[in-house]
Amino acid sequence: MNFNQIRMLSNYRICLPFFCLLVLAGCQSNNQSATDRKADSVAIRQAVASTPVLSAQDAIQKMQLEDGFDIKVVAAEPLVKAPVVMTFDARGRMWVLEMEGYMTDSTGSEEGKPLSKIVILEDTNRDGVADTRKLFMDSLKLARAICLIEDGILIGEPTNLWFVTINNDRPVKKTLIDSAYTEGGNVEHQSNGLVRALDNWIYNAESGKKYKRNGNGWIVASMRSKGQWGMSQDDYGRLYYNNNSQNLLGDFFPPHFGSNNKNQRRVAGMDEKIVADNRVYPARPTPGVNRGYMDGVLDDSVRLTNFTAASGPVLYRGDLFPKEYYLNAFVGEPSANLIKRNILELSGYQVKGKQAYAHREFLTSTDERFRPVTLYNGPDGALYVLDMYRGVIQHKTYQSDYLKKEIDSRKLYKPLECGRIYKIVPKGTKEKFVSMPADPQQLVALLHNRNGWIRDKAQQLLVDGKYTQIVPGLRRNLQSPDTVAAIYSLWILEGLHALQPEDVFGLLQQKPGALRLQALSVLPSVMNKSNVGMFAKVLENVVQEHDTLAAPYIAFLAQSVKQVDSPMAEQLLWSVLKSNPRNTYVSDAVISNLQGREAQFLKQVAAYNPDTSLVINKRLRRVLSDISDSKNRGNAKLLEKMYPKGVAAFKTICQTCHGSDGNGVRSLAPPLNRSDWVMGDKNRLIPILLYGLSGPVMVNGTMYQPPDYNADMPAIGNNKELSDEDIAQLLSYIRNSWSNQGSKITAADVSATRKKWEGRQKVFTMDELKKIKPEP
């Protein structure tokens, strides 16, 4: 351990003997034997064996926050309990969803009970601290998402999405919007978010659907699934998200692009790694993580090394923090009791980022129960932190025996009645209460506000209120030098159904830049048979201008042109492709229009230019290969009848990471389809499910390893809800789905494997599995 690392550690509020123990362990780690390092690890674990429950104010004393900032309590128990998501209303009140039924014991016995609540917290005396609690709705089962819109609130309660009208802070009428809002029984992988985005759609993480209010009804549309928990947007409506082991993912293009071709598994510019560095730097030893028994998960000082339970990101868009913090991405890591700050940089339409600090974090805590599960921008410009304040956050589906022992040894299941909401502000910030005006003209003026939350809320209130009298003012804003206000005005016009073709036409003829890109994005809302020729001509002009920023947008838009003029759409595709032959983003945007005719288009490309090294050639061949891999040689319905428990287990446990088509999910997991491990010897396959696998792992000649993939697969052998018959059906289903054709695995096979490896706690590695003697 070098001097800078020692100095960094000394900044944290930890007692001197404990600090000396950590320094000693770090200084000796390179020269110690494995036995000595294990002894030091035991000593460090003993040092954190006591985990007292702290009040919210005492918990703040255990936090180390970036210089120049303060963290303040906004609400704490008994006013709030187990908060997981919230939203602010126009009066600045917090609508908080409490998930009290989550993992109250090792079996999750109360998950089926209606214990979740939605409460309204208000600061009536304007001192920055909530002082009243009003129950809006109770008797919900593990509800996980809320969204205020028009005269009601959307509520995601597995498996349903409800719309509940509100009158005087009371629920009135409950209407079912979607009976399949979530799929599968695994709480860690169910839809959530309900984020109202710039384009007037409502988006979700872990979901292939988006929603939009349409009169008294709702539109439900398909889209590419994004992320796992939580979602955020920037000033241009691009979405940012992540999964449990990835710092920050996101899109370079608007979220309504790129979803038309179901055969196209990967679209360049979507689901991109914005920040690839997944390292975390806890202020305390963190033995209580689910895979803490695996090599590399914890370092020699028993601290988590990489994200394992990342909460959804929030892009800071407030007006309180210094300017250099604007559009920084903050990500919570509840299992390591910290909040990370990432700095983003825009280059063209690409967004790249890096961690803000080397070997430290924006906020850390030495309190094990500090669990920053969700972060928010606030009306006052503060960064809000929802702290579930619990010892246990790992769901039972994947909970390891190792973690259960950690939980029991430190009595982490209790208490269950805690919860905190904090806000982070620059030092010296005076309390500022913010509520939104009722006057629509004043709301239009707020589109120029520096606070992104204010602008978002103004847009939502104007669209919800259907205030058509503001249309002239919005049109004037389209010519404003304030580009952000112009962008908001454009989308409010769209949301009010007041956007006219001439509004968009004029913006398309502006110089290349953000406003032209937004005009391209909104174009499908106003294009029809009578004006498609006019728009096609201006799009062609943009292509000929060699506006490389606009090129992918135009390629994506061909699908909308096709709906009213197919030949014109085809001409536009070829024009943008020929002008951008080396642009991967353009090629993938072109392919997004080609579902069902990829092979035909490849022949046309070859006839135009036989050079097989062309980007479009390579990308089309990849899609055609994916199509081939996805073909199911068996009978899917027959498999469902043969292995019903296996199908249920696959959808609950496996599908999120490995994909419904078995071809794996980028950044998460390798393919099961045609996998040599899946189709190989069962004596090597069964142990992977029972005991887990620690990567790297080679699948069909490709190495899957961090940081590109989370190469660790959790064990399910400890899941008491899965019998050996269930696991056998799961494996048999996988071995015979998609392009796989394998032998059946029986419950006796699973039981025999358990007996063979009885007492084993450690996960397998690829090298260990290879040494297992295959079946005769």
Short mmCIF file of C-alpha atoms in Angstrom, two decimals, residues 190-538:
data_model
loop_
_atom_site.label_atom_id
_atom_site.label_comp_id
_atom_site.label_asym_id
_atom_site.label_seq_id
_atom_site.Cartn_x
_atom_site.Cartn_y
_atom_site.Cartn_z
CA GLN A 190 -38.90 -7.23 -13.11
CA SER A 191 -39.90 -4.07 -14.95
CA ASN A 192 -39.51 -0.81 -13.07
CA GLY A 193 -38.87 2.88 -13.60
CA LEU A 194 -41.90 4.49 -15.26
CA VAL A 195 -39.74 7.41 -16.39
CA ARG A 196 -41.50 10.21 -18.26
CA ALA A 197 -39.09 11.11 -21.03
CA LEU A 198 -38.66 14.11 -23.31
CA ASP A 199 -40.53 12.40 -26.18
CA ASN A 200 -43.70 12.12 -24.02
CA TRP A 201 -43.42 8.34 -23.65
CA ILE A 202 -43.00 6.51 -20.34
CA TYR A 203 -40.03 4.14 -20.25
CA ASN A 204 -38.98 1.31 -17.98
CA ALA A 205 -35.85 -0.58 -17.11
CA GLU A 206 -35.92 -4.36 -17.56
CA SER A 207 -38.79 -4.05 -20.01
CA GLY A 208 -39.56 -4.35 -23.70
CA LYS A 209 -42.52 -1.96 -23.46
CA LYS A 210 -43.21 1.75 -23.30
CA TYR A 211 -46.46 3.55 -22.47
CA LYS A 212 -48.27 6.72 -23.49
CA ARG A 213 -51.55 8.32 -22.47
CA ASN A 214 -53.94 8.71 -25.40
CA GLY A 215 -57.16 10.48 -24.45
CA ASN A 216 -58.80 8.26 -21.87
CA GLY A 217 -56.83 5.23 -23.02
CA TRP A 218 -53.25 4.10 -23.22
CA ILE A 219 -50.85 3.09 -25.98
CA VAL A 220 -48.51 0.20 -25.25
CA ALA A 221 -45.64 -0.14 -27.71
CA SER A 222 -42.66 -2.47 -27.96
CA MET A 223 -39.07 -1.35 -27.61
CA ARG A 224 -35.64 -2.74 -26.80
CA SER A 225 -35.23 -3.78 -23.18
CA LYS A 226 -32.82 -1.52 -21.30
CA GLY A 227 -31.09 -1.89 -17.96
CA GLN A 228 -32.14 -3.51 -14.71
CA TRP A 229 -33.11 -1.00 -12.01
CA GLY A 230 -33.83 2.66 -12.59
CA MET A 231 -33.35 4.98 -15.53
CA SER A 232 -32.47 8.61 -16.21
CA GLN A 233 -32.44 11.02 -19.15
CA ASP A 234 -30.27 13.92 -20.27
CA ASP A 235 -31.35 17.26 -21.74
CA TYR A 236 -31.73 15.67 -25.18
CA GLY A 237 -33.96 12.80 -24.09
CA ARG A 238 -31.32 10.07 -24.31
CA LEU A 239 -31.71 7.33 -21.72
CA TYR A 240 -29.08 6.09 -19.26
CA TYR A 241 -29.29 2.89 -17.22
CA ASN A 242 -27.17 -0.03 -16.03
CA ASN A 243 -27.31 -3.52 -14.57
CA ASN A 244 -26.15 -4.82 -11.24
CA SER A 245 -22.51 -5.22 -12.33
CA GLN A 246 -22.16 -2.32 -14.80
CA ASN A 247 -21.45 1.26 -13.83
CA LEU A 248 -23.22 3.12 -16.64
CA LEU A 249 -24.87 2.12 -19.91
CA GLY A 250 -26.89 4.28 -22.25
CA ASP A 251 -28.05 5.27 -25.72
CA PHE A 252 -26.48 7.67 -28.20
CA PHE A 253 -29.82 8.10 -29.98
CA PRO A 254 -33.43 8.76 -28.92
CA PRO A 255 -35.09 5.72 -27.31
CA HIS A 256 -37.82 5.38 -29.94
CA PHE A 257 -35.25 4.52 -32.62
CA GLY A 258 -33.77 1.11 -33.38
CA SER A 259 -36.54 -1.25 -32.26
CA ASN A 260 -38.10 -2.18 -35.60
CA ASN A 261 -36.00 -5.21 -36.56
CA LYS A 262 -36.53 -8.05 -34.10
CA ASN A 263 -33.81 -10.05 -35.83
CA GLN A 264 -31.22 -7.42 -34.97
CA ARG A 265 -29.86 -8.26 -31.54
CA ARG A 266 -27.35 -5.42 -31.38
CA VAL A 267 -27.79 -1.86 -32.68
CA ALA A 268 -24.70 0.33 -32.53
CA GLY A 269 -25.41 3.40 -30.41
CA MET A 270 -27.91 1.60 -28.20
CA ASP A 271 -27.03 -0.10 -24.91
CA GLU A 272 -23.52 1.32 -25.09
CA LYS A 273 -21.00 1.21 -22.27
CA ILE A 274 -20.80 4.85 -21.30
CA VAL A 275 -18.45 4.18 -18.37
CA ALA A 276 -16.65 0.84 -18.65
CA ASP A 277 -14.73 1.14 -15.37
CA ASN A 278 -16.70 -0.85 -12.78
CA ARG A 279 -14.29 -0.51 -9.84
CA VAL A 280 -15.66 0.65 -6.50
CA TYR A 281 -13.82 1.91 -3.43
CA PRO A 282 -15.72 1.23 -0.19
CA ALA A 283 -14.72 2.95 3.05
CA ARG A 284 -15.16 -0.24 5.04
CA PRO A 285 -14.70 -3.98 4.70
CA THR A 286 -17.78 -5.38 2.94
CA PRO A 287 -17.92 -9.11 3.74
CA GLY A 288 -21.72 -9.13 3.44
CA VAL A 289 -21.94 -9.35 -0.35
CA ASN A 290 -23.54 -12.36 -1.97
CA ARG A 291 -20.47 -13.62 -3.83
CA GLY A 292 -17.92 -12.64 -1.23
CA TYR A 293 -16.61 -16.21 -1.17
CA MET A 294 -15.48 -15.97 -4.81
CA ASP A 295 -11.94 -15.04 -5.76
CA GLY A 296 -11.61 -11.42 -6.78
CA VAL A 297 -14.99 -10.25 -5.49
CA LEU A 298 -13.35 -8.93 -2.31
CA ASP A 299 -9.78 -7.69 -2.10
CA ASP A 300 -7.23 -8.53 0.60
CA SER A 301 -8.82 -5.95 2.90
CA VAL A 302 -12.23 -7.64 2.40
CA ARG A 303 -13.65 -4.81 0.32
CA LEU A 304 -15.81 -5.12 -2.76
CA THR A 305 -13.75 -4.55 -5.90
CA ASN A 306 -16.42 -4.06 -8.58
CA PHE A 307 -20.10 -3.19 -8.82
CA THR A 308 -22.32 -6.10 -7.85
CA ALA A 309 -25.60 -4.35 -6.91
CA ALA A 310 -25.51 -1.08 -8.83
CA SER A 311 -28.65 0.99 -8.47
CA GLY A 312 -30.05 2.94 -11.38
CA PRO A 313 -28.08 6.04 -12.38
CA VAL A 314 -29.24 9.62 -12.20
CA LEU A 315 -27.80 12.37 -14.36
CA TYR A 316 -27.49 15.44 -12.18
CA ARG A 317 -29.42 18.23 -13.89
CA GLY A 318 -29.97 20.62 -11.01
CA ASP A 319 -28.86 24.21 -10.52
CA LEU A 320 -27.21 23.97 -7.08
CA PHE A 321 -24.02 22.03 -7.73
CA PRO A 322 -21.01 23.67 -9.41
CA LYS A 323 -21.32 23.81 -13.21
CA GLU A 324 -18.80 21.02 -13.73
CA TYR A 325 -21.22 18.61 -12.01
CA TYR A 326 -24.02 19.20 -14.51
CA LEU A 327 -24.89 16.01 -16.42
CA ASN A 328 -22.54 13.99 -14.20
CA ALA A 329 -23.89 10.49 -13.65
CA PHE A 330 -24.27 9.35 -10.04
CA VAL A 331 -24.67 5.64 -9.29
CA GLY A 332 -25.37 4.03 -5.93
CA GLU A 333 -23.79 0.75 -4.83
CA PRO A 334 -25.92 -0.40 -1.86
CA SER A 335 -23.81 -3.48 -1.11
CA ALA A 336 -20.70 -1.31 -0.71
CA ASN A 337 -22.50 1.60 1.01
CA LEU A 338 -21.40 4.25 -1.47
CA ILE A 339 -22.38 6.63 -4.27
CA LYS A 340 -20.13 7.01 -7.31
CA ARG A 341 -19.73 10.07 -9.50
CA ASN A 342 -18.97 9.76 -13.22
CA ILE A 343 -18.03 12.56 -15.60
CA LEU A 344 -19.55 12.38 -19.10
CA GLU A 345 -18.20 13.88 -22.31
CA LEU A 346 -20.15 14.41 -25.54
CA SER A 347 -18.38 13.90 -28.85
CA GLY A 348 -20.75 14.15 -31.79
CA TYR A 349 -23.61 11.86 -30.93
CA GLN A 350 -21.35 9.63 -28.84
CA VAL A 351 -21.27 9.87 -25.06
CA LYS A 352 -18.29 8.55 -23.13
CA GLY A 353 -17.46 8.84 -19.48
CA LYS A 354 -14.99 8.11 -16.73
CA GLN A 355 -15.02 7.87 -12.97
CA ALA A 356 -14.58 11.28 -11.37
CA TYR A 357 -11.95 10.18 -8.88
CA ALA A 358 -9.07 7.73 -8.61
CA HIS A 359 -9.45 5.26 -5.73
CA ARG A 360 -12.22 7.12 -3.93
CA GLU A 361 -15.91 7.93 -4.18
CA PHE A 362 -18.30 10.88 -4.03
CA LEU A 363 -19.88 9.45 -0.88
CA THR A 364 -19.03 6.46 1.28
CA SER A 365 -20.28 5.17 4.62
CA THR A 366 -18.91 2.80 7.25
CA ASP A 367 -22.49 1.93 8.24
CA GLU A 368 -23.35 -1.45 6.72
CA ARG A 369 -27.07 -0.69 6.67
CA PHE A 370 -26.70 2.43 4.51
CA ARG A 371 -28.31 1.26 1.26
CA PRO A 372 -28.60 3.98 -1.40
CA VAL A 373 -31.07 2.13 -3.62
CA THR A 374 -32.28 5.04 -5.77
CA LEU A 375 -31.14 8.60 -6.52
CA TYR A 376 -33.15 11.58 -7.79
CA ASN A 377 -32.90 15.17 -8.91
CA GLY A 378 -35.08 17.41 -6.76
CA PRO A 379 -37.13 20.57 -7.36
CA ASP A 380 -34.65 22.54 -5.23
CA GLY A 381 -31.61 21.38 -7.25
CA ALA A 382 -30.45 18.93 -4.57
CA LEU A 383 -29.46 15.32 -5.18
CA TYR A 384 -31.86 13.07 -3.25
CA VAL A 385 -30.86 9.68 -1.87
CA LEU A 386 -33.30 6.92 -0.93
CA ASP A 387 -31.74 4.75 1.77
CA MET A 388 -33.67 1.54 2.42
CA TYR A 389 -31.55 1.18 5.59
CA ARG A 390 -31.59 -2.57 5.85
CA GLY A 391 -29.05 -5.26 6.50
CA VAL A 392 -30.37 -7.54 3.75
CA ILE A 393 -30.85 -6.41 0.15
CA GLN A 394 -30.00 -9.65 -1.69
CA HIS A 395 -33.10 -11.49 -2.90
CA LYS A 396 -33.60 -15.11 -1.93
CA THR A 397 -33.43 -16.39 -5.52
CA TYR A 398 -29.65 -16.04 -5.66
CA GLN A 399 -28.77 -15.78 -1.96
CA SER A 400 -25.70 -17.89 -1.20
CA ASP A 401 -25.00 -19.91 1.94
CA TYR A 402 -22.00 -17.67 2.47
CA LEU A 403 -24.22 -14.56 2.65
CA LYS A 404 -26.75 -16.30 4.90
CA LYS A 405 -23.98 -16.96 7.39
CA GLU A 406 -22.87 -13.33 7.19
CA ILE A 407 -26.44 -12.20 7.79
CA ASP A 408 -26.94 -14.52 10.75
CA SER A 409 -23.59 -13.73 12.36
CA ARG A 410 -24.30 -9.98 12.41
CA LYS A 411 -28.08 -10.22 12.85
CA LEU A 412 -28.72 -8.18 9.72
CA TYR A 413 -32.36 -9.19 9.22
CA LYS A 414 -33.44 -6.69 11.85
CA PRO A 415 -34.66 -4.01 12.12
CA LEU A 416 -37.22 -3.78 9.33
CA GLU A 417 -38.96 -0.55 10.23
CA CYS A 418 -36.22 1.88 9.17
CA GLY A 419 -35.73 4.03 6.08
CA ARG A 420 -34.24 7.40 5.24
CA ILE A 421 -34.32 10.05 2.56
CA TYR A 422 -31.32 12.36 2.37
CA LYS A 423 -30.42 15.25 0.16
CA ILE A 424 -26.95 16.39 -0.87
CA VAL A 425 -26.30 20.12 -1.35
CA PRO A 426 -23.24 22.37 -1.56
CA LYS A 427 -22.08 23.66 1.82
CA GLY A 428 -23.79 26.86 2.86
CA THR A 429 -26.90 26.22 0.77
CA LYS A 430 -29.98 27.90 2.21
CA GLU A 431 -33.20 25.94 2.24
CA LYS A 432 -35.28 26.65 -0.84
CA PHE A 433 -38.82 25.39 -1.24
CA VAL A 434 -40.03 24.97 -4.82
CA SER A 435 -43.55 24.47 -6.10
CA MET A 436 -44.76 24.78 -9.64
CA PRO A 437 -47.11 27.57 -10.73
CA ALA A 438 -50.62 26.83 -11.97
CA ASP A 439 -50.48 29.48 -14.68
CA PRO A 440 -49.51 27.80 -18.00
CA GLN A 441 -47.72 30.94 -19.26
CA GLN A 442 -45.49 30.84 -16.19
CA LEU A 443 -44.79 27.18 -16.89
CA VAL A 444 -43.66 28.09 -20.41
CA ALA A 445 -41.27 30.65 -18.95
CA LEU A 446 -39.77 27.89 -16.76
CA LEU A 447 -38.54 26.06 -19.87
CA HIS A 448 -35.58 28.44 -19.68
CA ASN A 449 -34.80 27.41 -16.10
CA ARG A 450 -31.34 25.93 -15.40
CA ASN A 451 -32.83 23.14 -13.29
CA GLY A 452 -33.65 20.10 -15.46
CA TRP A 453 -36.25 18.86 -12.95
CA ILE A 454 -38.11 22.18 -13.30
CA ARG A 455 -38.07 21.96 -17.10
CA ASP A 456 -39.22 18.32 -17.06
CA LYS A 457 -42.07 19.09 -14.68
CA ALA A 458 -43.13 22.14 -16.66
CA GLN A 459 -43.33 20.02 -19.81
CA GLN A 460 -45.34 17.33 -18.04
CA LEU A 461 -47.79 19.78 -16.49
CA LEU A 462 -48.33 21.59 -19.79
CA VAL A 463 -48.96 18.37 -21.70
CA ASP A 464 -51.13 16.91 -18.92
CA GLY A 465 -53.16 20.12 -18.74
CA LYS A 466 -53.72 20.21 -22.51
CA TYR A 467 -53.08 23.97 -22.47
CA THR A 468 -53.48 24.82 -26.15
CA GLN A 469 -53.44 28.56 -25.41
CA ILE A 470 -49.66 28.39 -24.98
CA VAL A 471 -49.04 27.13 -28.54
CA PRO A 472 -48.05 30.56 -29.97
CA GLY A 473 -45.48 31.05 -27.21
CA LEU A 474 -44.05 27.60 -27.80
CA ARG A 475 -43.70 28.36 -31.51
CA ARG A 476 -41.79 31.51 -30.69
CA ASN A 477 -39.51 29.44 -28.48
CA LEU A 478 -38.55 27.32 -31.49
CA GLN A 479 -36.56 30.34 -32.73
CA SER A 480 -35.04 31.04 -29.31
CA PRO A 481 -31.24 31.12 -28.93
CA ASP A 482 -31.85 28.96 -25.85
CA THR A 483 -31.55 25.58 -27.62
CA VAL A 484 -32.71 23.56 -24.63
CA ALA A 485 -35.89 25.65 -24.25
CA ALA A 486 -36.52 25.26 -27.98
CA ILE A 487 -36.15 21.47 -27.71
CA TYR A 488 -38.64 21.31 -24.83
CA SER A 489 -41.08 23.54 -26.72
CA LEU A 490 -40.86 21.24 -29.74
CA TRP A 491 -41.80 18.18 -27.72
CA ILE A 492 -44.54 19.97 -25.78
CA LEU A 493 -46.11 20.91 -29.11
CA GLU A 494 -45.91 17.23 -30.05
CA GLY A 495 -47.50 16.20 -26.75
CA LEU A 496 -50.33 18.69 -27.25
CA HIS A 497 -50.93 17.38 -30.80
CA ALA A 498 -50.26 20.95 -31.95
CA LEU A 499 -47.04 20.36 -33.86
CA GLN A 500 -47.32 21.31 -37.53
CA PRO A 501 -45.23 20.08 -40.51
CA GLU A 502 -43.95 23.60 -41.13
CA ASP A 503 -42.61 23.74 -37.54
CA VAL A 504 -40.41 20.73 -38.21
CA PHE A 505 -39.57 21.68 -41.79
CA GLY A 506 -38.02 24.96 -40.70
CA LEU A 507 -35.88 23.31 -38.04
CA LEU A 508 -34.61 20.69 -40.47
CA GLN A 509 -33.18 23.45 -42.63
CA GLN A 510 -31.15 24.92 -39.80
CA LYS A 511 -27.43 24.37 -39.45
CA PRO A 512 -26.29 20.98 -38.14
CA GLY A 513 -26.76 20.75 -34.40
CA ALA A 514 -28.92 19.58 -31.53
CA LEU A 515 -32.13 21.27 -32.69
CA ARG A 516 -31.94 19.72 -36.15
CA LEU A 517 -31.46 16.28 -34.54
CA GLN A 518 -34.53 16.82 -32.37
CA ALA A 519 -36.51 17.84 -35.46
CA LEU A 520 -35.47 14.57 -37.11
CA SER A 521 -36.50 12.69 -33.98
CA VAL A 522 -39.98 14.25 -33.87
CA LEU A 523 -40.57 14.07 -37.64
CA PRO A 524 -42.70 10.86 -37.61
CA SER A 525 -45.35 12.77 -35.62
CA VAL A 526 -46.12 15.10 -38.55
CA MET A 527 -45.18 13.13 -41.67
CA ASN A 528 -47.99 11.80 -43.87
CA LYS A 529 -48.74 10.98 -47.49
CA SER A 530 -49.37 14.59 -48.42
CA ASN A 531 -46.04 15.91 -47.16
CA VAL A 532 -43.68 12.93 -47.35
CA GLY A 533 -42.24 14.15 -50.65
CA MET A 534 -41.39 17.52 -49.15
CA PHE A 535 -39.70 15.93 -46.17
CA ALA A 536 -37.89 13.30 -48.25
CA LYS A 537 -36.35 16.09 -50.31
CA VAL A 538 -35.08 17.96 -47.27
#
